[in-house]
Amino acid sequence: MIKITLPDGAVKEVEKGTTPMDVAKGISEGLARNVISAKFNDTTVETTTPLTENGSLTLYTWNDDEGKKAFWHSTSHVVAQALEEMYPGIKLTIGPAIDNGFYYDVDFGDQSISEKDLPEIEKKALEIARGKFDYKMRSVSKADALNYYKNQGNEYKVELIENLEDGTITFCDHSTFTDLCRGGHIPNTGIIKAIKLLSVAGAYWRGDEKNKQLTRVYGISFPKQKELTEYLELLEEAKKRDHRKLGKELELFTFSQKVGQGLPLWLPKGAALRERLEQFLKKAQKKAGYEMVVTPHIGQKELYVTSGHYAKYGADSFQPIHTPKEDEEFLLKPMNCPHHCEIYNSHPFSYKDLPKRYAEFGTVYRYEQSGELHGLTRVRGFTQDDAHIFCTNEQLNDEFKNVIDLTLYVLNSLGFNNFTAQVSVRDLEHPEKYIGNAEDWEKAEQAIIDAAEEKGLKYVVESGEAAFYGPKLDFMVKDALGRNWQLGTIQVDYNLPKRFDLTYKGSDNELHRPVMIHRAPFGSMERFVALLLEHTGGNFPLWLIPVQAIVLPVSEKHEKYAEKVLNSLENDEIRALIDKRNETVGKKIREAELKKIPFMLIVGEQEEASGTISVRRHGGEDLGSLSTDTFSDLVSTEINSTLKSF
Ligand SMILES: [Zn+2]
Ligand SMILES: [Zn+2]
């Protein structure tokens, strides 16, 4: 008999050779129907793998990420089989699961495929899947494995096998298809009910551009047709909400090859939007006791040697700038923290002066390879809404709670209500990976967990995910399309205070080391605006949107009155424009809709006579004729309802 421990701590005594599927059946038939993958003692196993020793078992269904991974990887085998049957002689290489689906890299030799071939391949793959073939793993000796692929003339698999240890090599069979594979499959192909091949792209063997270019076929699959349909709708919507597309349409930002890739240029409307976000945060920060500081865009190389950034990232960042006469070395600032440490160091502090909270919208520069750049989410220069808090160990819990309050205020005011938090703590089995003493770590981790608890956050604790210098709390946001984004982060740091020899005088008159908290609720302005665009589809909260209302005169005759309306709105601090073009009101409305302007104010004969405006909301709702005063009240009521005071 062996002992199997389940995630809830329950221990089951079962016969040696029992499979994960047997364990599932022992729990309930319902569970057994849904289990598609399993992990035993931190190793992915098949649901049919005989368990031969004591250990802990986790069973996965489609609802788990691990389950999806097994599902998608298993589908890649089926797609590979379909490809092999339709294009004899091709060479298969690797077919892993990815975040959303899977891919298979194939050497098509003299043959080739394009996106128009994908539906036929999908059909074939689905036909195979319906055969309900079991996935069966078997061990193969290195010699046999090499022979198998040498006979096929597949040099890619041969190369993979050559790097494997004899005795660890396995093949996976289903139907008439065999593939070199480590494992991690669903029970049988019949569970795959819907397959969609999404695209075809070029990919170098082993990601090395010196190697041969292969064809990568991307796909995704689901246990229900309905889920595929929903996913495809989501993809369509995501395309419409792509921040690069919306950023252009709404005239927020642009890029110039002349200025350089990965360096965003903010257009007037985008700059105004950013300015509003900054003012919003500055106001809340002021109330929370932060002080603004300003530091330069470059710093001496020595500064980053002291901070440790140079040793860690130096080779992978923009290379030093040299002065012509003195041959000094400067680096573009990759982080604001070292500068803020030196601000702290410019003045002696006693425990009564702490905490010190220095905030800066600091622009930093990090080298990213050109292939990695993506709109505003992966750039080479960006502005962090950064701040560093220097406090005593005793103050850590309170400071942490204050930062959580501020972060929640920011997220709620911007319409993000669906978020989770992750507390990243040490890996207790590897204390050598972390700096600082165990007692401080313990206190800091507990302070974060207590703070999250007291603030009623939904959180998970991930051990081993802490930075080497301290534990942290990350906010993860689910956007309107259900995608996860990492947003603001709060980190405790024992490292920099030591490296910069930061001190304060305690009540005992001795010098002590402060703790440092790094925090950025937005993360960076660039990334945040990108996320906000994709989350809202450009329909920003009213307080933030660049243009809140547009006045649409029915004809030239009513321009004077339209200007009067505009004046009165501007007096009430409403951001409005007039569309004076000689176009029909219908056309002006359609264009204002595309520009996501929340209110369209139509003025013609009747409105001018009665001193009113006809108000139409973005999306088509007719609010009727209102006086400008009533309209201004409506706008400020709506703003106050989202922008709660801090
Ligand atoms: Zn496999
Ligand atoms: Zn920092």
XYZ file of C-alpha atoms and ligand atoms in Angstrom:
648
model
C 0.000 0.000 0.000
C 1.091 3.603 -0.574
C -0.081 6.891 0.955
C -1.403 9.592 -1.387
C -1.805 13.092 0.037
C -4.390 15.316 -1.654
C -4.170 19.141 -1.788
C -6.705 19.535 1.052
C -4.399 17.463 3.272
C -6.519 14.300 3.151
C -4.431 11.117 2.968
C -5.646 8.119 0.998
C -4.144 4.700 1.441
C -4.233 2.895 -1.911
C -2.664 -0.099 -3.555
C 0.670 0.376 -5.265
C 0.023 0.890 -8.983
C -3.172 2.895 -8.482
C -3.522 5.629 -11.137
C -4.557 9.261 -10.621
C -7.773 8.418 -12.479
C -8.451 5.596 -9.962
C -7.954 8.075 -7.128
C -10.411 10.464 -8.812
C -12.972 7.654 -9.176
C -12.505 6.864 -5.495
C -13.502 10.432 -4.690
C -16.465 10.772 -7.051
C -17.647 9.718 -10.503
C -18.247 13.373 -11.321
C -14.641 14.268 -10.585
C -13.392 11.285 -12.585
C -15.380 12.475 -15.610
C -13.717 15.878 -15.426
C -10.147 15.009 -14.508
C -7.883 15.488 -17.516
C -4.410 15.772 -16.052
C -2.448 15.288 -12.835
C 0.691 16.225 -10.954
C 2.460 13.800 -8.617
C 5.268 15.065 -6.360
C 5.761 18.184 -8.514
C 5.980 16.201 -11.751
C 3.311 16.209 -14.421
C 1.984 12.689 -14.914
C -0.651 11.040 -17.078
C -4.000 10.228 -15.515
C -3.108 6.595 -16.265
C 0.382 6.631 -14.719
C 0.657 3.942 -11.981
C 1.671 5.555 -8.687
C 4.307 3.458 -6.964
C 5.402 5.499 -3.960
C 4.035 7.766 -1.247
C 3.469 11.292 -2.416
C 1.178 14.231 -3.013
C -1.248 14.228 -5.907
C -3.082 17.125 -7.546
C -5.855 16.375 -10.033
C -6.628 18.932 -12.738
C -9.748 19.650 -14.757
C -10.316 22.028 -17.678
C -10.846 24.791 -15.145
C -7.201 24.622 -14.022
C -4.366 26.202 -15.983
C -2.504 22.885 -15.766
C -5.538 21.085 -17.173
C -5.747 23.501 -20.092
C -2.055 23.033 -20.738
C -2.441 19.254 -20.988
C -5.525 19.722 -23.173
C -3.768 22.045 -25.596
C -0.548 20.098 -25.731
C -2.539 16.903 -26.418
C -4.311 18.690 -29.257
C -0.944 19.556 -30.794
C -0.322 15.800 -31.223
C -3.612 15.447 -33.099
C -2.864 18.434 -35.312
C 0.609 17.021 -36.008
C -0.988 13.744 -37.066
C -3.374 15.583 -39.379
C -0.456 17.504 -40.909
C 1.559 14.341 -41.417
C -1.347 12.609 -43.144
C -2.107 15.583 -45.388
C 1.499 16.540 -46.183
C 3.535 13.296 -46.272
C 7.275 13.735 -45.770
C 7.152 16.794 -43.493
C 9.373 16.842 -40.401
C 7.796 17.513 -37.035
C 9.850 19.297 -34.374
C 8.162 20.533 -31.178
C 4.534 21.193 -30.197
C 4.107 22.778 -26.754
C 1.112 24.367 -25.057
C 1.287 28.149 -24.632
C -0.788 30.646 -22.597
C -3.684 30.501 -25.013
C -3.518 27.297 -27.018
C -0.548 25.554 -28.597
C 1.698 25.548 -31.627
C 3.587 23.004 -33.674
C 6.819 23.860 -35.501
C 7.143 21.939 -38.734
C 9.711 21.711 -41.522
C 7.504 21.458 -44.606
C 10.470 20.823 -46.928
C 9.401 21.551 -50.511
C 5.785 21.909 -49.489
C 4.208 24.927 -47.844
C 0.954 25.932 -46.234
C -0.856 29.227 -45.771
C -3.761 30.391 -43.643
C -6.247 29.334 -46.289
C -5.234 25.689 -45.729
C -6.034 25.849 -42.027
C -9.776 24.979 -42.193
C -9.014 21.705 -44.023
C -6.360 20.791 -41.428
C -8.781 21.627 -38.616
C -11.388 19.344 -40.175
C -8.931 16.493 -40.464
C -7.686 16.952 -36.879
C -11.224 16.990 -35.518
C -12.021 13.827 -37.459
C -9.036 12.127 -35.792
C -10.031 13.450 -32.352
C -13.510 11.912 -32.726
C -11.830 8.473 -32.896
C -11.453 8.705 -29.079
C -7.891 7.405 -29.126
C -6.154 6.973 -25.780
C -2.824 8.740 -25.280
C -0.358 6.036 -24.265
C 3.136 6.762 -22.972
C 5.951 4.242 -23.319
C 9.641 4.266 -22.441
C 12.104 3.915 -25.293
C 15.833 3.328 -25.160
C 17.969 6.124 -26.561
C 19.222 3.831 -29.343
C 15.694 2.852 -30.396
C 14.482 6.441 -30.232
C 17.377 7.629 -32.406
C 16.774 4.801 -34.884
C 13.103 5.616 -35.150
C 13.749 9.220 -36.174
C 16.869 8.480 -38.233
C 14.747 6.152 -40.331
C 12.304 9.003 -40.858
C 15.161 11.353 -41.729
C 14.003 13.765 -39.020
C 17.224 15.483 -37.922
C 15.322 17.734 -35.493
C 14.009 14.945 -33.298
C 17.418 13.242 -33.545
C 19.033 16.414 -32.193
C 16.504 16.576 -29.350
C 17.063 12.928 -28.424
C 20.837 13.289 -28.535
C 20.532 15.802 -25.711
C 18.440 13.448 -23.575
C 19.675 10.960 -21.031
C 19.148 7.252 -21.846
C 16.451 5.871 -19.561
C 14.426 9.121 -19.487
C 13.115 9.000 -23.050
C 9.413 8.439 -23.717
C 7.188 8.290 -26.775
C 3.495 9.027 -26.810
C 1.208 7.008 -29.082
C -2.362 7.644 -30.110
C -4.136 6.218 -33.147
C -1.374 5.515 -35.701
C 0.691 8.485 -34.535
C 3.843 8.486 -32.428
C 5.732 11.457 -31.041
C 8.747 12.000 -28.829
C 7.215 13.476 -25.684
C 7.807 13.991 -21.970
C 4.120 13.544 -21.178
C 1.265 15.537 -19.725
C -1.731 14.439 -21.796
C -5.454 14.209 -21.351
C -6.912 10.645 -21.248
C -8.088 10.465 -24.875
C -8.604 12.514 -28.037
C -12.409 12.275 -27.758
C -12.484 15.044 -25.162
C -11.330 17.534 -27.790
C -14.566 18.812 -29.297
C -13.470 22.011 -31.015
C -10.187 22.937 -32.715
C -9.304 26.258 -34.307
C -6.022 26.841 -36.098
C -5.379 30.540 -35.692
C -2.358 31.463 -37.767
C 0.818 30.429 -39.544
C 4.145 32.107 -38.834
C 7.850 31.591 -39.429
C 9.980 30.405 -36.509
C 13.649 29.447 -36.402
C 14.599 26.005 -35.109
C 15.478 26.507 -31.426
C 14.755 30.231 -31.779
C 18.141 30.813 -33.391
C 18.131 32.849 -36.590
C 21.223 31.007 -37.818
C 19.073 27.870 -37.995
C 16.567 26.854 -40.608
C 13.243 28.641 -40.630
C 10.311 26.373 -39.807
C 6.580 26.902 -40.143
C 4.763 27.461 -36.872
C 1.084 26.570 -36.833
C -0.798 28.194 -33.943
C -4.058 26.780 -32.646
C -6.409 26.453 -29.737
C -8.950 23.833 -28.719
C -11.856 23.415 -26.314
C -13.963 20.698 -24.704
C -17.119 22.418 -26.018
C -17.908 24.096 -29.337
C -19.615 26.910 -27.451
C -16.402 27.797 -25.645
C -14.562 28.114 -28.934
C -17.268 30.418 -30.295
C -17.003 32.609 -27.202
C -13.220 32.668 -27.439
C -13.323 33.763 -31.075
C -15.759 36.554 -30.204
C -13.374 37.652 -27.476
C -10.487 37.671 -29.953
C -12.492 39.851 -32.343
C -13.296 42.264 -29.536
C -9.660 42.283 -28.412
C -8.586 43.264 -31.938
C -11.005 46.187 -31.874
C -9.631 47.207 -28.506
C -5.966 46.845 -29.387
C -4.432 49.888 -27.726
C -2.161 50.554 -30.706
C -5.207 50.874 -32.965
C -7.249 52.921 -30.469
C -4.274 55.121 -29.589
C -4.062 56.152 -33.230
C -7.810 56.652 -33.699
C -8.099 58.722 -30.528
C -4.880 60.636 -31.361
C -3.203 59.819 -28.056
C 0.307 58.723 -29.033
C 2.519 57.832 -31.949
C 5.947 56.384 -32.739
C 8.539 57.706 -35.156
C 11.282 55.600 -36.714
C 13.383 58.770 -36.747
C 13.042 59.290 -33.011
C 13.672 55.602 -32.441
C 11.693 52.461 -31.882
C 10.152 51.814 -28.509
C 10.128 55.530 -27.654
C 6.517 56.747 -27.505
C 5.602 60.284 -28.534
C 2.575 61.587 -26.670
C 0.244 63.717 -28.813
C -1.608 66.685 -27.246
C -4.697 64.645 -26.311
C -2.579 61.845 -24.885
C -0.382 64.269 -22.980
C -3.480 65.922 -21.491
C -4.809 62.507 -20.492
C -1.518 61.647 -18.828
C -1.461 64.978 -17.091
C -4.927 64.294 -15.635
C -3.834 60.867 -14.416
C -0.766 62.412 -12.820
C -2.728 65.201 -11.154
C -5.229 62.667 -9.858
C -2.494 60.590 -8.242
C -0.517 63.615 -7.016
C -3.572 64.907 -5.198
C -4.174 61.574 -3.458
C -0.463 61.190 -2.676
C -0.324 64.628 -1.127
C -3.130 63.656 1.218
C -1.284 60.434 2.009
C 1.796 62.375 3.092
C 4.058 61.944 0.074
C 6.509 64.626 -1.013
C 7.362 65.108 -4.679
C 10.998 65.005 -5.754
C 12.649 65.364 -9.166
C 15.790 63.537 -10.287
C 17.778 63.541 -13.564
C 17.416 61.104 -16.461
C 20.989 59.887 -16.159
C 23.244 58.926 -13.294
C 26.904 58.034 -12.880
C 27.708 54.419 -13.562
C 29.016 54.256 -9.987
C 25.502 54.929 -8.656
C 24.201 51.749 -10.283
C 27.278 49.794 -9.244
C 26.407 50.745 -5.665
C 22.748 49.832 -6.124
C 23.675 46.501 -7.697
C 21.702 47.235 -10.872
C 24.858 47.431 -12.929
C 26.071 43.961 -11.951
C 22.642 42.490 -12.586
C 21.491 44.339 -15.715
C 24.490 46.337 -16.977
C 25.285 44.171 -19.973
C 21.655 44.083 -21.077
C 20.971 47.820 -20.823
C 21.796 50.885 -22.854
C 25.579 51.201 -22.685
C 27.276 54.024 -20.773
C 27.466 57.571 -22.117
C 30.973 59.064 -21.929
C 31.749 62.740 -21.452
C 34.212 64.095 -24.037
C 36.772 65.756 -21.736
C 36.681 64.098 -18.322
C 35.746 60.647 -19.579
C 33.066 60.245 -16.945
C 30.614 57.409 -17.418
C 26.857 57.895 -17.158
C 23.994 55.481 -17.614
C 20.454 56.226 -18.692
C 18.405 55.817 -15.538
C 16.905 52.309 -15.452
C 15.267 52.854 -12.028
C 14.518 55.798 -9.781
C 15.311 54.067 -6.488
C 19.078 54.763 -6.331
C 18.432 58.476 -6.862
C 15.833 58.505 -4.101
C 18.246 56.747 -1.739
C 20.703 59.590 -2.280
C 17.952 62.127 -1.555
C 17.354 60.336 1.742
C 21.090 60.394 2.393
C 21.284 64.159 1.907
C 19.843 64.766 5.358
C 20.263 63.105 8.772
C 16.975 61.744 10.116
C 15.786 60.651 13.517
C 13.022 58.103 14.146
C 10.659 61.033 14.694
C 11.139 62.158 11.080
C 10.101 58.813 9.601
C 8.418 57.691 7.472
C 9.789 59.731 4.551
C 7.776 59.240 1.388
C 9.410 60.473 -1.839
C 7.338 60.383 -5.016
C 8.352 61.119 -8.588
C 6.911 60.582 -12.044
C 10.330 59.360 -13.063
C 11.156 58.461 -16.640
C 13.413 55.438 -16.965
C 15.090 53.768 -19.938
C 15.531 50.070 -20.439
C 16.901 48.346 -23.452
C 14.491 45.871 -25.040
C 15.303 43.977 -28.213
C 13.407 45.382 -31.174
C 11.463 42.139 -31.614
C 10.175 42.424 -28.044
C 8.740 45.931 -28.430
C 4.964 46.168 -28.430
C 2.932 49.407 -28.536
C 2.954 51.053 -25.126
C 3.255 47.804 -23.186
C 6.897 47.020 -24.091
C 8.857 50.211 -24.668
C 12.398 51.486 -24.184
C 11.519 54.649 -22.281
C 8.652 54.976 -19.850
C 7.494 56.964 -16.852
C 6.836 55.234 -13.558
C 4.461 56.669 -10.982
C 7.186 55.808 -8.559
C 7.590 56.403 -4.839
C 9.873 55.141 -2.107
C 8.932 55.058 1.521
C 11.661 54.913 4.152
C 10.359 53.756 7.520
C 11.173 51.801 10.656
C 10.345 48.094 10.977
C 7.572 49.011 13.417
C 5.969 51.318 10.853
C 6.018 48.768 8.047
C 2.554 47.318 8.613
C 0.847 50.727 8.740
C 2.744 52.019 5.748
C 1.829 48.918 3.805
C -1.833 49.359 4.627
C -1.693 52.991 3.515
C -0.183 51.977 0.201
C -2.911 49.347 -0.279
C -5.558 52.023 0.406
C -4.020 54.314 -2.172
C -3.733 51.534 -4.762
C -7.351 50.468 -4.241
C -8.492 54.070 -4.555
C -6.625 54.416 -7.852
C -7.979 51.157 -9.285
C -11.557 51.820 -8.224
C -11.576 55.357 -9.609
C -10.554 53.955 -12.971
C -13.219 51.301 -13.098
C -11.113 48.269 -12.220
C -13.113 46.283 -9.722
C -12.070 42.786 -10.600
C -8.603 42.268 -9.182
C -6.663 39.836 -7.075
C -3.488 40.272 -5.102
C -0.468 38.025 -4.881
C 1.790 38.022 -1.840
C 5.215 36.797 -2.920
C 7.256 35.337 -0.066
C 10.590 33.497 0.351
C 11.306 29.928 -0.553
C 12.063 28.723 2.974
C 14.120 25.830 1.664
C 16.603 28.166 -0.012
C 17.377 30.954 2.467
C 20.720 31.539 0.710
C 18.883 33.140 -2.204
C 17.813 36.128 -0.115
C 19.598 38.979 1.597
C 18.682 40.414 5.006
C 18.092 38.525 8.214
C 15.399 35.908 8.671
C 13.731 37.767 11.519
C 13.172 40.907 9.399
C 11.865 38.804 6.530
C 9.442 37.049 8.777
C 8.181 40.372 10.092
C 7.878 41.883 6.623
C 6.038 38.879 5.175
C 3.687 38.845 8.109
C 3.186 42.620 7.799
C 2.132 42.207 4.159
C -0.201 39.295 4.847
C -1.747 41.100 7.826
C -2.212 44.246 5.755
C -3.852 42.290 2.896
C -6.044 40.501 5.419
C -7.078 43.684 7.243
C -7.900 45.358 3.936
C -10.101 42.439 2.902
C -8.110 41.767 -0.268
C -8.614 38.576 -2.235
C -5.048 37.281 -2.185
C -2.904 34.240 -2.753
C 0.481 33.570 -1.163
C 3.174 32.349 -3.561
C 6.261 30.976 -1.919
C 9.550 31.430 -3.770
C 8.197 34.389 -5.762
C 9.728 37.149 -3.608
C 12.533 39.313 -4.999
C 15.949 38.521 -3.533
C 15.798 41.768 -1.566
C 12.325 41.481 -0.033
C 8.745 40.202 -0.202
C 6.117 41.967 -2.324
C 2.455 42.391 -3.105
C 1.325 42.530 -6.731
C -2.066 43.592 -7.995
C -3.444 41.577 -10.868
C -6.341 43.013 -12.822
C -8.781 41.139 -15.018
C -9.785 43.360 -17.914
C -13.183 43.514 -19.598
C -12.187 40.601 -21.839
C -11.128 38.402 -18.936
C -7.406 38.805 -19.630
C -5.021 39.051 -16.673
C -2.667 42.006 -16.403
C -0.130 42.705 -13.764
C -0.531 46.226 -12.482
C 0.733 48.013 -9.439
C 3.285 46.481 -7.161
C 4.394 47.142 -3.576
C 7.804 45.786 -2.560
C 9.663 45.697 0.710
C 13.431 46.166 0.369
C 16.232 45.510 2.867
C 18.938 45.577 0.224
C 19.181 49.169 -0.996
C 19.132 50.736 2.507
C 22.192 48.617 3.235
C 23.959 49.259 -0.064
C 23.458 53.001 0.319
C 24.175 52.873 4.047
C 20.905 54.610 4.920
C 20.426 55.274 8.617
C 18.245 57.068 11.127
C 18.845 57.824 14.771
C 16.617 55.710 17.016
C 15.152 56.643 20.422
C 18.168 54.834 21.882
C 20.401 57.431 20.173
C 21.954 54.658 18.074
C 21.952 54.531 14.276
C 19.488 52.074 12.714
C 18.738 50.940 9.192
C 15.357 52.011 7.748
C 13.248 49.645 5.596
C 12.364 50.808 2.115
C 9.077 50.280 0.273
C 8.949 50.653 -3.523
C 5.493 51.203 -4.928
C 3.813 52.219 -8.197
C 0.012 51.893 -8.387
C -0.135 52.437 -12.176
C 3.121 50.578 -12.811
C 4.035 52.933 -15.627
C 2.007 55.623 -17.382
C 2.558 53.935 -20.743
C 1.506 50.473 -19.681
C -1.398 51.798 -17.678
C -2.833 53.863 -20.535
C -2.496 50.800 -22.790
C -4.369 48.673 -20.290
C -6.998 51.338 -19.764
C -7.557 51.569 -23.528
C -7.977 47.817 -23.861
C -10.125 47.548 -20.748
C -12.520 50.361 -21.660
C -12.229 50.171 -25.449
C -11.436 53.902 -25.305
C -14.561 54.776 -23.320
C -12.588 56.241 -20.436
C -14.263 57.330 -17.214
C -15.809 60.762 -17.722
C -13.349 62.507 -15.400
C -10.421 61.302 -17.463
C -11.549 61.331 -21.079
C -9.875 64.030 -23.224
C -13.060 65.501 -24.740
C -16.188 65.199 -22.599
C -18.681 66.834 -24.946
C -18.942 68.110 -28.501
C -21.324 70.844 -29.627
C -22.890 70.106 -33.020
C -24.569 73.097 -34.697
C -27.229 71.978 -37.187
C -26.111 74.658 -39.637
C -23.868 77.681 -39.948
C -26.706 79.886 -38.666
C -26.379 78.374 -35.209
C -22.630 78.723 -34.810
C -22.893 81.823 -32.643
C -25.248 80.080 -30.262
C -22.987 76.998 -30.283
C -20.098 79.198 -29.173
C -22.173 80.619 -26.372
C -22.935 77.064 -25.230
C -19.247 76.156 -25.419
C -18.322 79.187 -23.305
C -20.751 78.292 -20.627
C -19.494 74.684 -20.546
C -15.904 75.855 -20.321
C -16.847 78.076 -17.405
C -18.092 74.930 -15.676
C -14.748 73.229 -16.470
C -16.215 70.825 -18.972
C -13.804 69.863 -21.752
C -15.766 70.516 -24.947
C -15.316 71.262 -28.662
C -17.470 72.538 -31.518
C -17.728 70.707 -34.832
C -18.212 73.604 -37.249
C -17.638 71.653 -40.420
C -20.162 72.019 -43.178
C -21.454 68.465 -42.751
C -24.809 66.972 -41.826
C -25.544 66.497 -38.128
C -25.894 62.753 -38.849
C -22.345 62.579 -40.103
C -21.024 64.655 -37.206
C -22.749 62.322 -34.747
C -21.284 59.237 -36.394
C -17.788 60.669 -36.187
C -18.200 61.799 -32.581
C -19.327 58.238 -31.805
C -16.144 56.851 -33.350
C -14.084 59.284 -31.300
C -15.852 57.936 -28.168
C -16.968 61.400 -27.072
C -19.409 60.796 -24.188
C -21.883 63.618 -24.951
C -23.070 65.142 -28.227
C -24.873 68.458 -27.821
C -27.024 69.310 -30.822
C -28.050 72.942 -31.300
C -30.508 74.150 -33.934
C -33.519 76.425 -34.367
C -35.525 75.061 -31.458
C -32.632 74.875 -28.993
C -31.525 78.415 -29.780
C -35.096 79.700 -29.299
C -35.500 77.983 -25.931
C -31.878 78.468 -24.768
C -31.279 74.727 -24.419
C -29.180 71.913 -25.907
C -30.341 68.476 -27.156
C -28.165 65.935 -25.400
C -27.243 62.581 -26.887
C -25.049 60.111 -25.063
C -22.337 58.039 -26.689
C -24.063 54.840 -27.734
C -27.293 56.587 -28.737
C -29.300 57.345 -25.597
C -31.350 60.542 -25.995
C -31.349 62.656 -22.853
C -33.705 65.282 -24.332
C -33.461 69.069 -24.156
C -31.570 70.414 -21.188
C -30.298 73.792 -20.087
C -26.495 74.009 -20.046
C -26.640 74.319 -16.241
C -28.589 71.074 -15.894
C -26.128 69.398 -18.249
C -23.128 70.626 -16.214
C -24.744 69.268 -13.049
C -25.268 65.920 -14.743
C -21.596 65.757 -15.711
C -20.324 66.641 -12.248
C -22.684 64.167 -10.561
C -21.401 61.394 -12.777
C -17.768 62.343 -12.130
C -18.291 62.474 -8.372
C -19.882 59.046 -8.366
C -16.758 57.395 -9.851
C -14.095 59.670 -8.442
C -14.649 59.130 -4.744
C -12.562 61.318 -2.517
C -9.458 59.856 -0.965
Zn 2.888 15.029 -25.749
Zn 12.149 51.485 -6.530
